mmCIF file of C-alpha atoms and ligand atoms in Angstrom:
data_model
loop_
_atom_site.group_PDB
_atom_site.id
_atom_site.type_symbol
_atom_site.label_atom_id
_atom_site.label_comp_id
_atom_site.label_asym_id
_atom_site.label_seq_id
_atom_site.Cartn_x
_atom_site.Cartn_y
_atom_site.Cartn_z
ATOM 1 C CA MET A 74 -5.892 -26.183 -45.619
ATOM 2 C CA TRP A 75 -5.965 -22.885 -47.618
ATOM 3 C CA THR A 76 -7.407 -22.393 -51.086
ATOM 4 C CA LYS A 77 -5.187 -20.124 -53.429
ATOM 5 C CA GLU A 78 -8.155 -17.760 -52.941
ATOM 6 C CA GLU A 79 -7.543 -17.302 -49.504
ATOM 7 C CA LEU A 80 -3.824 -17.289 -49.554
ATOM 8 C CA ASP A 81 -4.494 -14.356 -51.774
ATOM 9 C CA ARG A 82 -7.206 -12.644 -49.555
ATOM 10 C CA TYR A 83 -5.104 -12.999 -46.481
ATOM 11 C CA ALA A 84 -1.663 -12.592 -47.802
ATOM 12 C CA ARG A 85 -0.858 -9.298 -45.996
ATOM 13 C CA HIS A 86 -1.460 -10.848 -42.929
ATOM 14 C CA ILE A 87 -0.271 -14.278 -43.454
ATOM 15 C CA ILE A 88 3.334 -12.261 -44.187
ATOM 16 C CA LEU A 89 2.890 -10.300 -40.994
ATOM 17 C CA PRO A 90 5.281 -11.262 -37.997
ATOM 18 C CA GLY A 91 3.078 -12.543 -35.136
ATOM 19 C CA VAL A 92 0.031 -13.393 -37.208
ATOM 20 C CA GLY A 93 1.381 -15.714 -39.938
ATOM 21 C CA GLY A 94 -0.544 -18.925 -41.398
ATOM 22 C CA ALA A 95 -1.484 -19.918 -37.828
ATOM 23 C CA GLY A 96 -2.871 -16.760 -36.480
ATOM 24 C CA GLN A 97 -4.986 -16.549 -39.731
ATOM 25 C CA ALA A 98 -6.129 -20.145 -38.814
ATOM 26 C CA ARG A 99 -6.713 -18.922 -35.552
ATOM 27 C CA LEU A 100 -9.104 -15.687 -36.872
ATOM 28 C CA ARG A 101 -10.978 -18.533 -38.881
ATOM 29 C CA GLN A 102 -11.554 -20.307 -36.128
ATOM 30 C CA SER A 103 -12.951 -18.065 -34.060
ATOM 31 C CA ALA A 104 -16.317 -16.838 -33.135
ATOM 32 C CA VAL A 105 -16.954 -13.013 -32.338
ATOM 33 C CA LEU A 106 -20.392 -11.389 -31.521
ATOM 34 C CA VAL A 107 -21.165 -7.821 -32.053
ATOM 35 C CA VAL A 108 -24.014 -6.243 -30.100
ATOM 36 C CA GLY A 109 -25.330 -3.352 -32.029
ATOM 37 C CA ALA A 110 -24.814 -2.804 -36.119
ATOM 38 C CA GLY A 111 -24.661 0.944 -36.009
ATOM 39 C CA GLY A 112 -21.773 3.650 -35.690
ATOM 40 C CA LEU A 113 -19.336 1.772 -33.916
ATOM 41 C CA GLY A 114 -20.852 -1.759 -34.941
ATOM 42 C CA ALA A 115 -20.071 -1.131 -38.576
ATOM 43 C CA PRO A 116 -16.442 -0.325 -39.127
ATOM 44 C CA ALA A 117 -15.917 -3.280 -36.512
ATOM 45 C CA LEU A 118 -17.820 -5.727 -38.225
ATOM 46 C CA LEU A 119 -16.456 -4.781 -41.794
ATOM 47 C CA TYR A 120 -12.871 -5.029 -40.499
ATOM 48 C CA LEU A 121 -13.661 -8.239 -38.590
ATOM 49 C CA ALA A 122 -15.152 -9.748 -41.669
ATOM 50 C CA ALA A 123 -12.345 -8.752 -43.688
ATOM 51 C CA ALA A 124 -9.536 -10.267 -41.627
ATOM 52 C CA GLY A 125 -11.391 -13.528 -41.929
ATOM 53 C CA VAL A 126 -12.867 -14.147 -38.330
ATOM 54 C CA GLY A 127 -14.685 -17.267 -39.150
ATOM 55 C CA ARG A 128 -18.182 -16.528 -37.462
ATOM 56 C CA LEU A 129 -19.728 -13.287 -36.891
ATOM 57 C CA GLY A 130 -22.659 -12.574 -34.810
ATOM 58 C CA VAL A 131 -24.938 -9.356 -35.437
ATOM 59 C CA VAL A 132 -27.358 -8.313 -32.777
ATOM 60 C CA GLU A 133 -29.266 -5.556 -34.455
ATOM 61 C CA MET A 134 -33.167 -4.858 -34.387
ATOM 62 C CA ASP A 135 -33.191 -1.206 -36.102
ATOM 63 C CA ARG A 136 -33.930 -0.537 -39.838
ATOM 64 C CA VAL A 137 -31.637 1.850 -41.923
ATOM 65 C CA GLU A 138 -32.465 5.379 -41.595
ATOM 66 C CA LEU A 139 -31.378 8.191 -43.448
ATOM 67 C CA SER A 140 -30.145 9.948 -40.543
ATOM 68 C CA ASN A 141 -28.005 6.650 -39.936
ATOM 69 C CA LEU A 142 -25.744 7.188 -43.062
ATOM 70 C CA GLN A 143 -23.553 10.073 -41.874
ATOM 71 C CA ARG A 144 -21.806 7.598 -39.793
ATOM 72 C CA GLN A 145 -23.081 3.725 -39.947
ATOM 73 C CA VAL A 146 -20.743 3.138 -43.110
ATOM 74 C CA LEU A 147 -22.192 -0.408 -43.750
ATOM 75 C CA TYR A 148 -25.476 0.741 -45.090
ATOM 76 C CA ASP A 149 -25.959 3.145 -48.375
ATOM 77 C CA THR A 150 -28.728 4.897 -49.729
ATOM 78 C CA SER A 151 -30.228 1.986 -51.617
ATOM 79 C CA VAL A 152 -31.376 0.383 -48.507
ATOM 80 C CA LEU A 153 -33.076 2.701 -46.364
ATOM 81 C CA GLY A 154 -36.056 1.221 -44.567
ATOM 82 C CA GLN A 155 -34.437 -2.375 -44.470
ATOM 83 C CA PRO A 156 -33.509 -4.296 -41.384
ATOM 84 C CA LYS A 157 -29.800 -3.737 -40.312
ATOM 85 C CA ALA A 158 -28.951 -7.018 -39.443
ATOM 86 C CA GLU A 159 -29.940 -8.354 -42.861
ATOM 87 C CA VAL A 160 -28.203 -5.552 -44.929
ATOM 88 C CA ALA A 161 -25.141 -6.082 -42.525
ATOM 89 C CA GLN A 162 -25.228 -10.123 -43.151
ATOM 90 C CA ALA A 163 -25.368 -9.399 -47.143
ATOM 91 C CA ARG A 164 -22.714 -6.774 -46.923
ATOM 92 C CA LEU A 165 -20.287 -8.576 -44.594
ATOM 93 C CA GLN A 166 -20.978 -12.040 -46.833
ATOM 94 C CA SER A 167 -20.333 -10.066 -50.211
ATOM 95 C CA LEU A 168 -17.001 -8.597 -48.675
ATOM 96 C CA ASN A 169 -15.796 -12.307 -47.238
ATOM 97 C CA PRO A 170 -17.752 -15.375 -48.144
ATOM 98 C CA HIS A 171 -15.622 -17.419 -46.084
ATOM 99 C CA VAL A 172 -17.075 -15.770 -43.110
ATOM 100 C CA GLN A 173 -20.359 -17.242 -41.574
ATOM 101 C CA VAL A 174 -22.738 -14.261 -40.404
ATOM 102 C CA GLU A 175 -25.327 -15.301 -37.898
ATOM 103 C CA VAL A 176 -28.044 -12.568 -37.534
ATOM 104 C CA TYR A 177 -29.873 -11.941 -34.132
ATOM 105 C CA ASN A 178 -32.908 -9.274 -35.594
ATOM 106 C CA ARG A 179 -33.902 -8.549 -31.877
ATOM 107 C CA ARG A 180 -32.946 -6.718 -28.874
ATOM 108 C CA LEU A 181 -30.880 -8.519 -26.193
ATOM 109 C CA GLU A 182 -32.358 -9.087 -22.952
ATOM 110 C CA ALA A 183 -32.036 -10.701 -19.694
ATOM 111 C CA ASN A 184 -33.820 -13.813 -20.954
ATOM 112 C CA ASN A 185 -31.760 -14.558 -24.356
ATOM 113 C CA ALA A 186 -28.486 -12.949 -23.468
ATOM 114 C CA ARG A 187 -26.932 -16.018 -22.133
ATOM 115 C CA LYS A 188 -28.209 -18.236 -25.129
ATOM 116 C CA THR A 189 -27.271 -15.509 -27.729
ATOM 117 C CA LEU A 190 -23.909 -14.961 -26.346
ATOM 118 C CA GLN A 191 -23.078 -18.499 -25.411
ATOM 119 C CA PRO A 192 -21.620 -19.599 -28.783
ATOM 120 C CA TYR A 193 -18.765 -17.026 -28.993
ATOM 121 C CA ASP A 194 -15.384 -16.570 -28.053
ATOM 122 C CA LEU A 195 -15.483 -12.921 -27.510
ATOM 123 C CA VAL A 196 -18.290 -10.285 -27.390
ATOM 124 C CA LEU A 197 -18.002 -6.025 -28.743
ATOM 125 C CA ASP A 198 -20.329 -4.070 -26.946
ATOM 126 C CA CYS A 199 -21.181 -1.690 -29.774
ATOM 127 C CA SER A 200 -24.657 -0.722 -28.411
ATOM 128 C CA ASP A 201 -25.671 2.816 -27.507
ATOM 129 C CA ASN A 202 -27.601 2.374 -24.380
ATOM 130 C CA PHE A 203 -27.091 1.472 -20.512
ATOM 131 C CA PRO A 204 -29.160 -1.089 -20.032
ATOM 132 C CA THR A 205 -27.684 -3.112 -22.910
ATOM 133 C CA ARG A 206 -24.062 -2.156 -21.750
ATOM 134 C CA TYR A 207 -24.502 -3.405 -18.123
ATOM 135 C CA LEU A 208 -26.524 -6.726 -19.625
ATOM 136 C CA VAL A 209 -23.739 -7.429 -22.001
ATOM 137 C CA ASN A 210 -21.126 -6.913 -19.123
ATOM 138 C CA ASP A 211 -23.053 -9.016 -16.563
ATOM 139 C CA ALA A 212 -23.424 -11.963 -19.012
ATOM 140 C CA CYS A 213 -19.920 -11.744 -20.012
ATOM 141 C CA VAL A 214 -18.727 -11.750 -16.619
ATOM 142 C CA LEU A 215 -21.194 -14.689 -15.754
ATOM 143 C CA LEU A 216 -20.342 -16.608 -19.042
ATOM 144 C CA GLY A 217 -16.483 -16.150 -18.458
ATOM 145 C CA LYS A 218 -16.143 -14.148 -21.872
ATOM 146 C CA PRO A 219 -13.817 -11.057 -22.811
ATOM 147 C CA LEU A 220 -15.578 -8.015 -23.657
ATOM 148 C CA VAL A 221 -14.441 -5.242 -25.802
ATOM 149 C CA TYR A 222 -16.280 -2.100 -25.060
ATOM 150 C CA GLY A 223 -16.797 1.146 -26.975
ATOM 151 C CA ALA A 224 -18.811 4.259 -26.481
ATOM 152 C CA ILE A 225 -19.185 7.646 -28.038
ATOM 153 C CA HIS A 226 -20.553 11.097 -27.274
ATOM 154 C CA GLN A 227 -20.076 14.310 -29.449
ATOM 155 C CA PHE A 228 -16.557 14.446 -30.365
ATOM 156 C CA GLU A 229 -15.098 12.098 -27.698
ATOM 157 C CA GLY A 230 -15.092 8.402 -27.570
ATOM 158 C CA GLN A 231 -13.842 5.432 -24.994
ATOM 159 C CA LEU A 232 -13.006 1.929 -24.874
ATOM 160 C CA SER A 233 -11.659 -0.686 -23.204
ATOM 161 C CA LEU A 234 -11.186 -4.659 -22.722
ATOM 162 C CA PHE A 235 -13.016 -6.152 -19.907
ATOM 163 C CA HIS A 236 -13.022 -9.311 -17.715
ATOM 164 C CA TYR A 237 -9.684 -10.630 -19.859
ATOM 165 C CA GLN A 238 -7.365 -13.032 -17.865
ATOM 166 C CA GLY A 239 -8.592 -11.775 -14.520
ATOM 167 C CA GLY A 240 -8.975 -7.989 -15.499
ATOM 168 C CA PRO A 241 -11.757 -5.810 -14.386
ATOM 169 C CA CYS A 242 -15.343 -5.455 -15.889
ATOM 170 C CA TYR A 243 -17.412 -2.397 -16.908
ATOM 171 C CA ARG A 244 -18.906 -2.542 -13.404
ATOM 172 C CA CYS A 245 -15.427 -2.160 -11.697
ATOM 173 C CA LEU A 246 -15.404 1.121 -13.697
ATOM 174 C CA TYR A 247 -19.415 2.261 -13.447
ATOM 175 C CA PRO A 248 -20.765 0.059 -10.572
ATOM 176 C CA THR A 249 -24.196 0.897 -11.415
ATOM 177 C CA PRO A 250 -26.596 2.130 -14.270
ATOM 178 C CA PRO A 251 -27.191 5.921 -14.509
ATOM 179 C CA ALA A 252 -30.711 7.148 -13.507
ATOM 180 C CA PRO A 253 -32.927 7.040 -16.668
ATOM 181 C CA GLY A 254 -33.042 10.238 -18.693
ATOM 182 C CA SER A 255 -29.631 11.676 -16.951
ATOM 183 C CA VAL A 256 -27.568 11.212 -20.062
ATOM 184 C CA PRO A 257 -28.553 12.369 -23.158
ATOM 185 C CA SER A 258 -29.407 10.378 -26.434
ATOM 186 C CA CYS A 259 -27.134 10.442 -29.625
ATOM 187 C CA ALA A 260 -30.309 12.262 -31.188
ATOM 188 C CA GLU A 261 -30.256 14.567 -28.434
ATOM 189 C CA ALA A 262 -26.637 15.418 -28.269
ATOM 190 C CA GLY A 263 -25.606 14.489 -31.822
ATOM 191 C CA VAL A 264 -21.848 12.832 -32.969
ATOM 192 C CA PHE A 265 -19.203 13.903 -35.221
ATOM 193 C CA GLY A 266 -19.711 11.523 -37.899
ATOM 194 C CA VAL A 267 -15.952 9.912 -38.141
ATOM 195 C CA LEU A 268 -15.999 9.255 -34.424
ATOM 196 C CA PRO A 269 -17.642 5.840 -34.248
ATOM 197 C CA GLY A 270 -15.254 5.067 -37.416
ATOM 198 C CA VAL A 271 -12.268 5.673 -35.011
ATOM 199 C CA VAL A 272 -13.244 3.989 -31.871
ATOM 200 C CA GLY A 273 -14.997 1.000 -33.986
ATOM 201 C CA SER A 274 -11.920 0.449 -35.743
ATOM 202 C CA LEU A 275 -9.981 0.438 -32.589
ATOM 203 C CA MET A 276 -12.688 -1.812 -31.049
ATOM 204 C CA ALA A 277 -11.799 -4.548 -34.137
ATOM 205 C CA ALA A 278 -8.247 -3.772 -33.357
ATOM 206 C CA GLU A 279 -8.506 -4.929 -29.695
ATOM 207 C CA ALA A 280 -10.886 -8.039 -30.784
ATOM 208 C CA LEU A 281 -7.998 -9.163 -33.326
ATOM 209 C CA LYS A 282 -5.295 -8.773 -30.732
ATOM 210 C CA VAL A 283 -7.143 -11.048 -28.449
ATOM 211 C CA LEU A 284 -8.042 -13.610 -30.620
ATOM 212 C CA LEU A 285 -4.259 -13.877 -31.691
ATOM 213 C CA GLY A 286 -2.865 -13.266 -28.510
ATOM 214 C CA LEU A 287 -0.623 -10.147 -29.905
ATOM 215 C CA GLY A 288 0.726 -7.145 -27.997
ATOM 216 C CA GLU A 289 -0.625 -5.432 -25.028
ATOM 217 C CA THR A 290 -4.387 -5.432 -24.611
ATOM 218 C CA LEU A 291 -6.691 -2.505 -23.019
ATOM 219 C CA SER A 292 -7.466 -4.616 -19.934
ATOM 220 C CA GLY A 293 -7.062 -2.532 -16.924
ATOM 221 C CA ARG A 294 -7.014 0.394 -19.207
ATOM 222 C CA LEU A 295 -9.867 3.001 -20.621
ATOM 223 C CA LEU A 296 -8.571 4.565 -23.825
ATOM 224 C CA LEU A 297 -10.089 8.083 -24.444
ATOM 225 C CA TYR A 298 -10.273 9.752 -27.914
ATOM 226 C CA ASP A 299 -10.948 13.526 -28.066
ATOM 227 C CA GLY A 300 -11.732 14.231 -31.519
ATOM 228 C CA LEU A 301 -11.457 18.180 -31.214
ATOM 229 C CA SER A 302 -8.016 18.129 -29.747
ATOM 230 C CA ALA A 303 -7.108 14.966 -31.453
ATOM 231 C CA GLN A 304 -5.564 13.608 -28.208
ATOM 232 C CA PHE A 305 -5.645 10.188 -26.818
ATOM 233 C CA ARG A 306 -5.293 9.633 -22.739
ATOM 234 C CA ASN A 307 -5.145 6.203 -21.103
ATOM 235 C CA LEU A 308 -7.111 5.704 -17.702
ATOM 236 C CA ARG A 309 -5.714 3.068 -15.551
ATOM 237 C CA PHE A 310 -8.304 1.111 -13.520
ATOM 238 C CA ARG A 311 -8.228 -1.978 -11.289
ATOM 239 C CA ARG A 312 -10.525 -4.701 -10.441
ATOM 240 C CA ARG A 313 -12.637 -3.951 -7.432
ATOM 241 C CA PRO A 314 -13.082 -6.427 -4.725
ATOM 242 C CA ASP A 315 -16.453 -4.940 -4.147
ATOM 243 C CA CYS A 316 -17.524 -5.084 -7.860
ATOM 244 C CA PRO A 317 -20.953 -5.762 -7.984
ATOM 245 C CA VAL A 318 -20.357 -8.749 -10.510
ATOM 246 C CA CYS A 319 -16.791 -9.709 -10.654
ATOM 247 C CA GLY A 320 -16.038 -8.883 -6.809
ATOM 248 C CA GLU A 321 -15.252 -11.224 -4.106
ATOM 249 C CA HIS A 322 -18.990 -11.033 -2.954
ATOM 250 C CA PRO A 323 -21.147 -10.171 -6.274
ATOM 251 C CA SER A 324 -24.940 -9.142 -5.687
ATOM 252 C CA VAL A 325 -25.440 -9.750 -9.517
ATOM 253 C CA THR A 326 -25.630 -13.246 -10.188
ATOM 254 C CA THR A 327 -28.298 -13.660 -12.468
ATOM 255 C CA LEU A 328 -29.263 -11.406 -15.456
ATOM 256 C CA GLN A 329 -31.523 -8.752 -15.205
ATOM 257 C CA ASN A 330 -33.174 -5.772 -17.733
ATOM 258 C CA TYR A 331 -32.434 -2.369 -16.651
ATOM 259 C CA GLU A 332 -34.823 0.258 -17.222
ATOM 260 C CA GLU A 333 -34.380 2.145 -20.263
ATOM 261 C CA GLY A 334 -32.879 5.284 -20.228
ATOM 262 C CA CYS A 335 -30.620 7.438 -22.652
ATOM 263 C CA GLY A 336 -27.232 6.490 -23.343
ATOM 264 C CA ILE A 337 -23.787 7.309 -24.813
ATOM 265 C CA SER A 338 -24.776 6.863 -28.156
ATOM 266 C CA SER A 339 -23.823 5.262 -31.465
HETATM 267 ZN ZN1 ZN B 1611 -15.955 -5.994 -12.202
#
């Protein structure tokens, strides 16, 4: 049953065709893990909490730095130096006290990924490096969980939905990690501050659509956003029979840590 407060809080969802009280109840029963509470994770977490997703997990081990505030809208000047995971938890809990927020103030690694992902229905990869991206993808395939992926670089972003209802995974697009050092980091390349807001919000939209069973998802489509030309493009791709993790004869059957390189950053 809903309290009067919840009915008021979720009123715009409850009257929305395709959501209603039943959809809102589905959100309340759902659990979503967000890996990374930086540029992409900040808007994604805010919208998922606001929408009433019952349980949110946050994996993040960094502390808030001044250079984060240009784009990481979960944080403000008063929390500089504090652990992002704890600040995020307090902020999300204050936004919506009905949401249970669990924080993991550590790096996701091969030896803890399964345990961390297991209690969640859906995962958002809001990380900023390739080792985490491959690890999260492989863990989602091995555990059978859908994965909303997003990445940004300077003025451009991309997102997709992986391993959903038999659809392709990240490795179907990019089979193996790039050589360490071959891709510039966020600090080296710069990032347009609003860009993670656009891509992170779209990731939250995909997550909510999957949880609600609404609309047409990004499974099998990579959505590319160019902030300078204000254009979106769709790149269609399929599941590869020779994919190293979701293919017919997978070579990746256990989780492993990849060498820390630089990544498309948030
Ligand atoms: Zn695959």
